[in-house]
Tab-separated table of C-alpha atoms in Angstrom:
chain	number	residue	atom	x	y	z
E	1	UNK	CA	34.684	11.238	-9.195
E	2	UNK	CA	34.155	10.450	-12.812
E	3	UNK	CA	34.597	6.636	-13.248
E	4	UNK	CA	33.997	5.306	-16.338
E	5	UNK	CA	31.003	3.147	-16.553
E	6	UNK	CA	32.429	-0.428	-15.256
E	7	UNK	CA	30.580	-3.682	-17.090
E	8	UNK	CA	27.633	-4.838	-14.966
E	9	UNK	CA	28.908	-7.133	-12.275
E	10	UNK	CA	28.612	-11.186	-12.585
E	11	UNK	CA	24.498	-11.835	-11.921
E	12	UNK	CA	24.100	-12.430	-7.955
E	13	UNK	CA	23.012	-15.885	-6.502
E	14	UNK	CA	20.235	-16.560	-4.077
E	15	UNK	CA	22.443	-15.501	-1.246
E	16	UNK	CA	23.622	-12.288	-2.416
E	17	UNK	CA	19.958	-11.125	-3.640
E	18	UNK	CA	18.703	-11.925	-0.111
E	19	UNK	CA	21.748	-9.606	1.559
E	20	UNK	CA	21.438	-7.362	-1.075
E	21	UNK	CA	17.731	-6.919	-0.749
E	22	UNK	CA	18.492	-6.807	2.838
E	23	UNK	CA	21.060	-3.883	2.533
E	24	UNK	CA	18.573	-1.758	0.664
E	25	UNK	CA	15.644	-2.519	3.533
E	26	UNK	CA	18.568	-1.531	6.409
E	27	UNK	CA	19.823	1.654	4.346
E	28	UNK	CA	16.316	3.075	3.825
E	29	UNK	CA	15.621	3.054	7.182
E	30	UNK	CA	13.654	6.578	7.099
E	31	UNK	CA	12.610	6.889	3.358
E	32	UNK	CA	13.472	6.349	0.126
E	33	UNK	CA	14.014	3.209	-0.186
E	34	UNK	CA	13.379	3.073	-4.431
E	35	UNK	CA	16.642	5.789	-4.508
E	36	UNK	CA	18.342	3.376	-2.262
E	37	UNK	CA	17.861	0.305	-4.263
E	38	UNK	CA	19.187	2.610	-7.765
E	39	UNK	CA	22.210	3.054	-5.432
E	40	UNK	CA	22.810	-0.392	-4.046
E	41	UNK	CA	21.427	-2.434	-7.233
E	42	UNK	CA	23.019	-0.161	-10.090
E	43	UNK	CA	26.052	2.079	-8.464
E	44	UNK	CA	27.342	-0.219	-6.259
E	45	UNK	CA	26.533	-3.726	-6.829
E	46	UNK	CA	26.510	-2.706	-11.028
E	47	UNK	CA	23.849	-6.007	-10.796
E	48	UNK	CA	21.889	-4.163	-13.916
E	49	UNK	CA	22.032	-1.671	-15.768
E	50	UNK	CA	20.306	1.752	-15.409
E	51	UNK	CA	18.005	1.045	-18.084
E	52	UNK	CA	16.859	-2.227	-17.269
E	53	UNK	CA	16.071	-1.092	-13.594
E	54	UNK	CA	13.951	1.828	-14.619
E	55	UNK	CA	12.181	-1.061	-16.404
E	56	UNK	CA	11.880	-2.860	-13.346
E	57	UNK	CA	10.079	0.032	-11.606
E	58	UNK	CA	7.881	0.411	-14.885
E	59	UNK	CA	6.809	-2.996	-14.430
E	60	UNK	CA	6.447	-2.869	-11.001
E	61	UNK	CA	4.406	0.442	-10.851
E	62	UNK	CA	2.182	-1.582	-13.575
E	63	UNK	CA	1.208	-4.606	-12.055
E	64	UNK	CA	-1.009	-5.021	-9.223
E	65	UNK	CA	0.974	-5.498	-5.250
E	66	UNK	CA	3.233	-2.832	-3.573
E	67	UNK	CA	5.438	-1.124	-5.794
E	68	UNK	CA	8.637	-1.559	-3.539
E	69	UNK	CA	7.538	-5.525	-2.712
E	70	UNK	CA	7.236	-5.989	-7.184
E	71	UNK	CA	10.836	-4.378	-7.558
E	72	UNK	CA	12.351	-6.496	-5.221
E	73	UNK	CA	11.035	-9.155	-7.119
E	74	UNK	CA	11.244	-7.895	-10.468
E	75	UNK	CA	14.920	-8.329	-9.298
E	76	UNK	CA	15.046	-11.629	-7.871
E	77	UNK	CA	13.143	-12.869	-10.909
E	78	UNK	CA	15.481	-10.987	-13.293
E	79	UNK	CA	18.217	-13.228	-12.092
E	80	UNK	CA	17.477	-16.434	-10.758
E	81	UNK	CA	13.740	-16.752	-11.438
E	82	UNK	CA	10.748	-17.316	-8.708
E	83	UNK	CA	13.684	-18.794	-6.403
E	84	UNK	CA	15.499	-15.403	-7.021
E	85	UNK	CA	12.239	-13.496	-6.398
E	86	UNK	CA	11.564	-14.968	-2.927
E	87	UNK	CA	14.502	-14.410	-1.931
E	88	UNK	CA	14.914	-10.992	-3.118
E	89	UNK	CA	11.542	-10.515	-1.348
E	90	UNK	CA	12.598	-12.200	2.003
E	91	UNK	CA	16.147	-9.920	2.002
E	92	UNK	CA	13.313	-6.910	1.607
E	93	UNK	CA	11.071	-7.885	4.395
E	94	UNK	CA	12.846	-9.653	7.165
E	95	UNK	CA	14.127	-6.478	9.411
E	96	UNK	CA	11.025	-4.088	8.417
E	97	UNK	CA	8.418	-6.975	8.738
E	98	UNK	CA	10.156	-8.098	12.265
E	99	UNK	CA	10.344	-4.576	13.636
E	100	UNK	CA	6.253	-4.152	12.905
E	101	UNK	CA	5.698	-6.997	14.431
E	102	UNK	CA	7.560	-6.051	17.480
E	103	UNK	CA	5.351	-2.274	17.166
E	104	UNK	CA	2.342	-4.459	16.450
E	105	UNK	CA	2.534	-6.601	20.095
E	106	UNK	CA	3.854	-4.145	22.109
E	107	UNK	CA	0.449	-1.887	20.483
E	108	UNK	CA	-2.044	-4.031	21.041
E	109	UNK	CA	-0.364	-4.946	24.320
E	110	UNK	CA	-0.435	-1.521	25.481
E	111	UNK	CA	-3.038	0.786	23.568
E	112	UNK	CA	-5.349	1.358	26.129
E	113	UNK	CA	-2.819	3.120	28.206
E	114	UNK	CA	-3.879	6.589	28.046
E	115	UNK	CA	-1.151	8.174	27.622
E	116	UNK	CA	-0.620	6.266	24.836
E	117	UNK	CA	-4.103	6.680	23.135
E	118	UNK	CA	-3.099	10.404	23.586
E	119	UNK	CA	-0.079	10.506	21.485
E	120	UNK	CA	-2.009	7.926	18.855
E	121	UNK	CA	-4.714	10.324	18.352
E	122	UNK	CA	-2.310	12.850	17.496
E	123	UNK	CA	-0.278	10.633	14.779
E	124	UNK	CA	-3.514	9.257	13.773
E	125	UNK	CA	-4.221	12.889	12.866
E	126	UNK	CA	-1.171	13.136	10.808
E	127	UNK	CA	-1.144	9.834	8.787
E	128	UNK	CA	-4.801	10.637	8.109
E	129	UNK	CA	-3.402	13.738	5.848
E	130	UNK	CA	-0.795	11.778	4.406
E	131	UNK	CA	-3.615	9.398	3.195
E	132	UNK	CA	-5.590	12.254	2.161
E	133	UNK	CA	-2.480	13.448	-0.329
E	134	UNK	CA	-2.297	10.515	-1.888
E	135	UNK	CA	-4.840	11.220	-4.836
E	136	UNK	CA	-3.629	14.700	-4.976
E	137	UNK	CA	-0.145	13.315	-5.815
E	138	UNK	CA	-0.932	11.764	-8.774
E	139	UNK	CA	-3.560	14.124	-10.099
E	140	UNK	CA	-1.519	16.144	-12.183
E	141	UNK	CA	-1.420	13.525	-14.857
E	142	UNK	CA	-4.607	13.120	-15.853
E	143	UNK	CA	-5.697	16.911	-15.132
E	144	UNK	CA	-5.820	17.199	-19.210
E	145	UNK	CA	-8.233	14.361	-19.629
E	146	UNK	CA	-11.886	14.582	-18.768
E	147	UNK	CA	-12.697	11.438	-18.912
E	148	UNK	CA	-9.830	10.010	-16.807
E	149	UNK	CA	-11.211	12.821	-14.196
E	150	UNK	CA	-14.727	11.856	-14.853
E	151	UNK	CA	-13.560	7.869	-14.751
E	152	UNK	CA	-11.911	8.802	-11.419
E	153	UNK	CA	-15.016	10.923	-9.841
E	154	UNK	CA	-17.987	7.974	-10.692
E	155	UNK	CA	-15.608	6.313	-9.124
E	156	UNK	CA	-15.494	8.266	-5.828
E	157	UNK	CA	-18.898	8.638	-5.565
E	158	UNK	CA	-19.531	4.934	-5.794
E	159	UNK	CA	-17.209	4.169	-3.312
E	160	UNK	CA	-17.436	6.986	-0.615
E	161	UNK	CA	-21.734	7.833	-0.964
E	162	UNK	CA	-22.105	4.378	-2.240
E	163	UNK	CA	-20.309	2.368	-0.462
E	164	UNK	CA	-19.875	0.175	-3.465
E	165	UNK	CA	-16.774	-2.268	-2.591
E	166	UNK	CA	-13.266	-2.445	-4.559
E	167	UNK	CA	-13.672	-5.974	-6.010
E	168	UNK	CA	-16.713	-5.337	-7.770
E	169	UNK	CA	-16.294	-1.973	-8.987
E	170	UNK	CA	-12.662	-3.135	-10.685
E	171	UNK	CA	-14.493	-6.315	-12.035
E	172	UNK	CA	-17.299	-3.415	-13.668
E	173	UNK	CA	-15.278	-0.069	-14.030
E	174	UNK	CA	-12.073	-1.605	-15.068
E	175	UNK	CA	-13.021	-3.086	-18.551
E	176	UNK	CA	-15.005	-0.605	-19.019
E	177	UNK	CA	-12.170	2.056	-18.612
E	178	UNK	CA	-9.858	-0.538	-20.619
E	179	UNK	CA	-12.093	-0.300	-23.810
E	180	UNK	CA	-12.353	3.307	-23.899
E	181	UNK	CA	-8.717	3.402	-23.908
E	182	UNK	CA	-7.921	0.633	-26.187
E	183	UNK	CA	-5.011	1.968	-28.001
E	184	UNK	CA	-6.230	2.552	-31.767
E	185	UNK	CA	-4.087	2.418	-35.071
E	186	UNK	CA	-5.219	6.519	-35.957
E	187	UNK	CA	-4.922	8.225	-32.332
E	188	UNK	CA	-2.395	6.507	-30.593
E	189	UNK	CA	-2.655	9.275	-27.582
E	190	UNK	CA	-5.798	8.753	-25.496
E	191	UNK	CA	-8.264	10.875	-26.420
E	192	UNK	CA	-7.780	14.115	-24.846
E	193	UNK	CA	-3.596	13.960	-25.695
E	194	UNK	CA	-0.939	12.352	-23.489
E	195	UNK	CA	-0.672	12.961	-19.757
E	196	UNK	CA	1.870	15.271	-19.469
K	1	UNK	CA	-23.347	7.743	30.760
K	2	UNK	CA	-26.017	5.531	30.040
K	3	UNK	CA	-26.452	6.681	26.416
K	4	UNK	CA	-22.631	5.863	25.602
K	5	UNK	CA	-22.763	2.656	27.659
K	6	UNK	CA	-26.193	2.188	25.371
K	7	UNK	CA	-24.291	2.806	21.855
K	8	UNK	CA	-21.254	0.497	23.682
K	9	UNK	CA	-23.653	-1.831	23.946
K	10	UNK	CA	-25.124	-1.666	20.419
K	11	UNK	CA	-21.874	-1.727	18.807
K	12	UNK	CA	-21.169	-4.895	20.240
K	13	UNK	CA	-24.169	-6.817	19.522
K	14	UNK	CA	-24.274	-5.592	16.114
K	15	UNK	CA	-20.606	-6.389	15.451
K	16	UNK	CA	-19.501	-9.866	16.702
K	17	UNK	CA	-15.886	-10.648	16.014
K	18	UNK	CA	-14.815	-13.695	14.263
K	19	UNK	CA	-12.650	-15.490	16.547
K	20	UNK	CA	-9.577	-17.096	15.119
K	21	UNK	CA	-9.596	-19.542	17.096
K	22	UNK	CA	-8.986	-22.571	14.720
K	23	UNK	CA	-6.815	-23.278	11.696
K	24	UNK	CA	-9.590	-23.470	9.493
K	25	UNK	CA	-10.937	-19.266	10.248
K	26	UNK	CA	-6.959	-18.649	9.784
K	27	UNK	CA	-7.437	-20.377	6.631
K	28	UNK	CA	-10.831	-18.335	6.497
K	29	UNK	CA	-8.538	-14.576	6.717
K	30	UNK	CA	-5.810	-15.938	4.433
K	31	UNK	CA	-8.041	-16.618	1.604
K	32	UNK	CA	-10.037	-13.170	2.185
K	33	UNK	CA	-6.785	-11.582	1.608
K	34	UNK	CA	-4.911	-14.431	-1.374
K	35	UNK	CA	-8.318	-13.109	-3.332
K	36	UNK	CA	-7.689	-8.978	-2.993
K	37	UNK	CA	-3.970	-9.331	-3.861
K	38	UNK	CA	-4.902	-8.602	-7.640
K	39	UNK	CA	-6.506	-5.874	-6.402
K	40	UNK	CA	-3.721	-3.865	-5.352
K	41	UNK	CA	-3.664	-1.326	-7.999
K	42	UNK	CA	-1.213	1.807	-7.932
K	43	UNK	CA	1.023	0.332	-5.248
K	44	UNK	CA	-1.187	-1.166	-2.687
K	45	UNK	CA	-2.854	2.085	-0.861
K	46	UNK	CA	-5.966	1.407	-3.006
K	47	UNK	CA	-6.682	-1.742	-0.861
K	48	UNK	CA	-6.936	0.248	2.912
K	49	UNK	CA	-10.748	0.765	2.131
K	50	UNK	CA	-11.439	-2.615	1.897
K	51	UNK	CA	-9.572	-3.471	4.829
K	52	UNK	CA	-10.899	-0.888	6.867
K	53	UNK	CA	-14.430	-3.099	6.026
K	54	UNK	CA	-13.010	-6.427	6.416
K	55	UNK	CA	-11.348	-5.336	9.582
K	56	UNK	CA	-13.855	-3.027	11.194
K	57	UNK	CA	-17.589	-3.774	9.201
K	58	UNK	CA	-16.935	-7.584	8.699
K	59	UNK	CA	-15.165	-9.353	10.593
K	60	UNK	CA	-14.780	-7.001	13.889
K	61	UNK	CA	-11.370	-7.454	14.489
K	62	UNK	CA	-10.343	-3.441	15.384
K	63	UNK	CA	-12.453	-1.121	16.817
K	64	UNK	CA	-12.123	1.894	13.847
K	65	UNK	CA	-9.857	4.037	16.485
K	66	UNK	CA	-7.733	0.858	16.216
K	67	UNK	CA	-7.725	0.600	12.661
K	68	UNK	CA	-6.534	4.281	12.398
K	69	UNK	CA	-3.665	3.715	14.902
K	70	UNK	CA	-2.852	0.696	12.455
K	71	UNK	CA	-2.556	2.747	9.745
K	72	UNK	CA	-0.353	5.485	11.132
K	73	UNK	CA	2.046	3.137	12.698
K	74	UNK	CA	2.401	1.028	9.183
K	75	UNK	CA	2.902	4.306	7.902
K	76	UNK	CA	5.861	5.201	10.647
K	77	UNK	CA	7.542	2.165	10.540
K	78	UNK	CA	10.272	1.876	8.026
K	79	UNK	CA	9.592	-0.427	5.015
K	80	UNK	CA	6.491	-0.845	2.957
K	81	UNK	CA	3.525	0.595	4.568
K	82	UNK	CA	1.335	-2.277	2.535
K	83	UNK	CA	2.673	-4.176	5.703
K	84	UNK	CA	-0.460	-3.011	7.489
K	85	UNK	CA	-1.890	-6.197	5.738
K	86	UNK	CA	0.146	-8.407	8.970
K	87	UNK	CA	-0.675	-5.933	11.332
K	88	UNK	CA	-4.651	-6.330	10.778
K	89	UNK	CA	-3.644	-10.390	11.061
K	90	UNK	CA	-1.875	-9.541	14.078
K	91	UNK	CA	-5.593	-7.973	15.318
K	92	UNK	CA	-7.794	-10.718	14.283
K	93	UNK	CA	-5.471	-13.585	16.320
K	94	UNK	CA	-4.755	-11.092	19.559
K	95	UNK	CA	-7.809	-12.243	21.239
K	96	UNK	CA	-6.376	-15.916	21.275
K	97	UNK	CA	-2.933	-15.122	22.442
K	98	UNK	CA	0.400	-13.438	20.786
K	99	UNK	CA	1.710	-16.656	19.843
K	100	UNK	CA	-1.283	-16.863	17.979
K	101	UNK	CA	-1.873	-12.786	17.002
K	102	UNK	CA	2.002	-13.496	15.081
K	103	UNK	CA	0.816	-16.770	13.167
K	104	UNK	CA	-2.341	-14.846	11.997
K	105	UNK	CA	0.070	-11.865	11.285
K	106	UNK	CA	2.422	-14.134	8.907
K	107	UNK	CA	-0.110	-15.976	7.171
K	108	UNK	CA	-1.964	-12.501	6.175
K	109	UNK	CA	1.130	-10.833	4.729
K	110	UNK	CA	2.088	-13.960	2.759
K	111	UNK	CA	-1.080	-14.256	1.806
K	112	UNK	CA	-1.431	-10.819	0.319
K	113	UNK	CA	1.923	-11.176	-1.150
K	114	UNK	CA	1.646	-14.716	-2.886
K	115	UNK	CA	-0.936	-14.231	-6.444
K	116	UNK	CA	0.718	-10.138	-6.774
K	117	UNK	CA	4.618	-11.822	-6.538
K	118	UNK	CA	3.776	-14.785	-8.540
K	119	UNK	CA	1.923	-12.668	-11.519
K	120	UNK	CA	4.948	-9.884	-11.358
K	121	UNK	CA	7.023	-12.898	-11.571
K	122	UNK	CA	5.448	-14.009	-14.748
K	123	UNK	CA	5.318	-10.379	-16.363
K	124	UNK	CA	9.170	-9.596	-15.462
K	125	UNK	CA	9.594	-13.386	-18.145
K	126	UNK	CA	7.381	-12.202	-20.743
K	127	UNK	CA	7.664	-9.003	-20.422
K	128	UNK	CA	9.344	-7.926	-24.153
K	129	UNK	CA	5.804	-9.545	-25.366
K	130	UNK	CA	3.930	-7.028	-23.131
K	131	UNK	CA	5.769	-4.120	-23.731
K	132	UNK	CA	3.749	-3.614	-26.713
K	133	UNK	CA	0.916	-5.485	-26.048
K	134	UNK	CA	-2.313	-3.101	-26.190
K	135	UNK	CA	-3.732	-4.679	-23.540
K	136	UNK	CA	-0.585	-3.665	-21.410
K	137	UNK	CA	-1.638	0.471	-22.889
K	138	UNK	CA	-5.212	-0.441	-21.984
K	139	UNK	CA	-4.574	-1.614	-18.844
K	140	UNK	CA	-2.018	1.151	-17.564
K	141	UNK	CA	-4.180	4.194	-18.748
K	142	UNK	CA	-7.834	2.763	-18.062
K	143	UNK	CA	-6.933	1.459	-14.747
K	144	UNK	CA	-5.060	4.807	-13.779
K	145	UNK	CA	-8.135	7.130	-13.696
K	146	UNK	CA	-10.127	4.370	-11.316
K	147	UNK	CA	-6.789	4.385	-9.126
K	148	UNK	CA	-7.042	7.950	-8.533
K	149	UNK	CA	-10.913	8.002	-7.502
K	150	UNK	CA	-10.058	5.032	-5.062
K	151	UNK	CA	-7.105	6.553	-3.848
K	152	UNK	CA	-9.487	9.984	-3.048
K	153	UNK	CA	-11.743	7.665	-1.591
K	154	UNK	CA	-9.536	6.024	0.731
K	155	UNK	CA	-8.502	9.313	2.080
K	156	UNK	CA	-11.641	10.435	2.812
K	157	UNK	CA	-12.194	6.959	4.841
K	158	UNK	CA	-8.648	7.197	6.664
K	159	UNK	CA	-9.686	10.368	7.262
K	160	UNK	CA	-13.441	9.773	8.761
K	161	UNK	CA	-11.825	6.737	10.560
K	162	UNK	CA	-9.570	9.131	12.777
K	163	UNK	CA	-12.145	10.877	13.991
K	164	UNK	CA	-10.319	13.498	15.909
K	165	UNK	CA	-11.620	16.689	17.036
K	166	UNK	CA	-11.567	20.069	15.043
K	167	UNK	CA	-7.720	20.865	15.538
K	168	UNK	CA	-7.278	17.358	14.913
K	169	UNK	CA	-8.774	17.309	11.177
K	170	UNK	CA	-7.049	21.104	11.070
K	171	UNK	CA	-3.946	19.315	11.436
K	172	UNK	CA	-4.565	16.369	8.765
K	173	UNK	CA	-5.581	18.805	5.984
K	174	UNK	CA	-2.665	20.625	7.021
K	175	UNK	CA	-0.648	18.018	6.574
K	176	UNK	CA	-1.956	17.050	3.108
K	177	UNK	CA	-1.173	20.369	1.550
K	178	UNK	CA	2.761	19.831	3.142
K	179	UNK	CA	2.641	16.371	1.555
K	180	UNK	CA	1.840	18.035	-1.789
K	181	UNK	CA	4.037	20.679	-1.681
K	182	UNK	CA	7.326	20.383	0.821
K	183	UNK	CA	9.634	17.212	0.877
K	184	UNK	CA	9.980	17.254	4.267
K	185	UNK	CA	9.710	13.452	5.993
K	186	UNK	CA	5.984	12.492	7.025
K	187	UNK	CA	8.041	11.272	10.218
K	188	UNK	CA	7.956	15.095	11.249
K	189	UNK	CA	4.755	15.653	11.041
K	190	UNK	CA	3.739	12.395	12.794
K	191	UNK	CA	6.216	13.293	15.540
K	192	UNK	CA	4.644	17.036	16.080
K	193	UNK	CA	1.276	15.838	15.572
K	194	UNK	CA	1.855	12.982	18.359
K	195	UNK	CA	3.548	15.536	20.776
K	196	UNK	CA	-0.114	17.948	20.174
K	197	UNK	CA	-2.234	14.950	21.220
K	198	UNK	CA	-0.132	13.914	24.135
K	199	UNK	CA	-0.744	17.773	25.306
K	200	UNK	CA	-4.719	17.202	24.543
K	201	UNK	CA	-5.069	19.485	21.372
K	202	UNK	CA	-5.620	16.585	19.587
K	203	UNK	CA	-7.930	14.079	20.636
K	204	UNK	CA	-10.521	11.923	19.684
């Protein structure tokens, strides 16, 4: 059980980040997939280190784009560059992508079967929740600051009673929000101490 | 039924679709979405608002009970549910033909991808000069806050889209609070939730 920690594996080529990307797609079939690429990418594979792929999910939690899509390439890129990236990406999104588009057809093929439009209103009813939990998830960590939760109601209000769109209300809100938080020399927490 | 045939009516003159039907509207959609990729703060989900407008208010592609059903099956399929992005492609080209509904459906996703792959691309190489760069600190903790209020915003709108009847919207906050606070698979509850609108509890 207890192995000792074997040296990280010679970095993959092009092909093996595309099956290896694909492997983590196939095995998370059902959820999960950022456990399943730890498993495949550290464990198995021993491609990187621990450390550097918590990195890679800092990095790709950061920047803007689908957290799972910017690990696959934080991957790819970590190894072989943009070529390494798109085919990180492509290993990622070839079975999921083809299987929606299969759902997709056969959907818009069929949605006005009744039967059907029965059992979508019922889903429908069930995604909408899980959409609805998605600000509760991460509202823990900024319960202790009242300007992130006064940052984060304007901008509710502006978008839901409003109907203010995304594009400009980033362009306005997020420099705004930037500034206030500006890391300075004396407080280095924001201003109402660190989430969490 | 004249009323409802009335509103049917209205709907459709005050909505017309833009038809795909040339390169140069594909071109139209793919640049629509090249230009929100940036946009995709806190993994992607922030972006459904907007594309409930683009899809529904703008351009007309989905009727909104088709936008909802787009959104719960991106959420049941496996893989990233930001795939929705070729699936509201895949509606804007259906009305010229699958062949088409899948070349609208490719360029979409690609397009959504492209600018958010090729900036991670450049922060994964410089990324030991951002690590401590304040704007990085800036960036993560002011754009955080404005995440959250779009995220609560884009529930609200997922949730107005469905538009199901009372048990229905009984059963999505229900939902929610099992989100929050059991790890059981969303699958579950899409599968129970399915089998109470095939019976009629749920409908719309």
């Amino acid at each position: 059980m207890t192995e000792p920690p074997a040296p990280t594996a010679a970095p993959p080529g092009l092909g093996q980040l595309f099956m290896g990307m694909l492997m983590v797609a196939l095995s998370a079939f059902g959820g999960g997939l950022s456990a399943w690429s730890q498993r495949i990418i550290v464990e198995q594979r021993r491609w990187m280190s621990n450390e550097e792929f918590l990195t890679g999910l800092t990095v790709a939690r950061l920047f803007p784009g689908p957290n799972q899509i910017n690990m696959a390439v934080y991957v790819g890129t970590f190894f072989r560059g943009l070529p390494g990236a798109l085919a990180a990406l492509a290993g990622m999104l070839l079975v999921p992508f083809t299987l929606l588009m299969a759902i997709g057809l056969l959907y818009f093929q069929f949605h006005s079967l009744p039967a059907l439009d029965r059992v979508l209103a019922g889903v429908v009813a069930a995604a909408a929740g899980m959409a609805l939990s998605m600000g509760f998830k991460i509202l823990d960590e900024y319960w202790k600051d009242p300007m992130a939760l006064l940052l984060a109601a304007v901008t509710f209000v502006l978008m839901t009673f409003f109907h203010v769109r995304l594009v400009p209300l980033v362009l306005v809100a997020g420099p705004l929000a930037m500034a206030w938080y500006w890391p300075r020399r004396s407080q280095p927490g924001p201003p109402a101490g660190e989430p969490r | 039924m004249p009323p409802l045939l009335l509103a049917a009516a209205a709907e459709a003159a005050s909505c017309a679709p833009m038809r795909l039907n040339d390169l140069g509207h594909l071109l139209q959609v793919m640049g629509t979405f090249l230009g929100l990729s940036l946009f995709s703060l806190g993994g992607g989900n922030t972006l459904l608002a907007e594309y409930h407008h683009l899809s529904v208010v703008q351009y007309c592609w989905l009727r909104p009970a088709q936008f909802a059903d787009i959104y719960a099956l991106a959420e049941a399929a496996p893989g990233p549910s930001s795939m929705i992005v070729g699936l509201l492609g895949m509606g804007a080209g259906w009305p010229e033909g699958p062949g088409w509904a899948l070349l609208s459906a490719y360029g979409a996703e690609i397009a959504i991808l492209l600018p958010s792959t090729l900036l991670m691309v450049v922060a994964c190489l410089s990324w030991n000069r951002l690590r401590e760069s304040p704007w990085r600190v800036a960036f993560e903790r002011g754009l955080g806050p404005i995440t959250l209020g779009i995220l609560f915003a884009v529930g609200v709108k997922i949730l107005q889209t469905a538009d199901t009847n009372a048990p229905g919207v009984v059963v999505s906050l229900l939902v929610c609070v099992l989100m929050l606070r059991t790890r059981i698979s969303p699958l579950w509850f899409m599968a129970v939730a399915g089998g109470l609108g095939a019976f009629g509890l749920i409908n719309r």
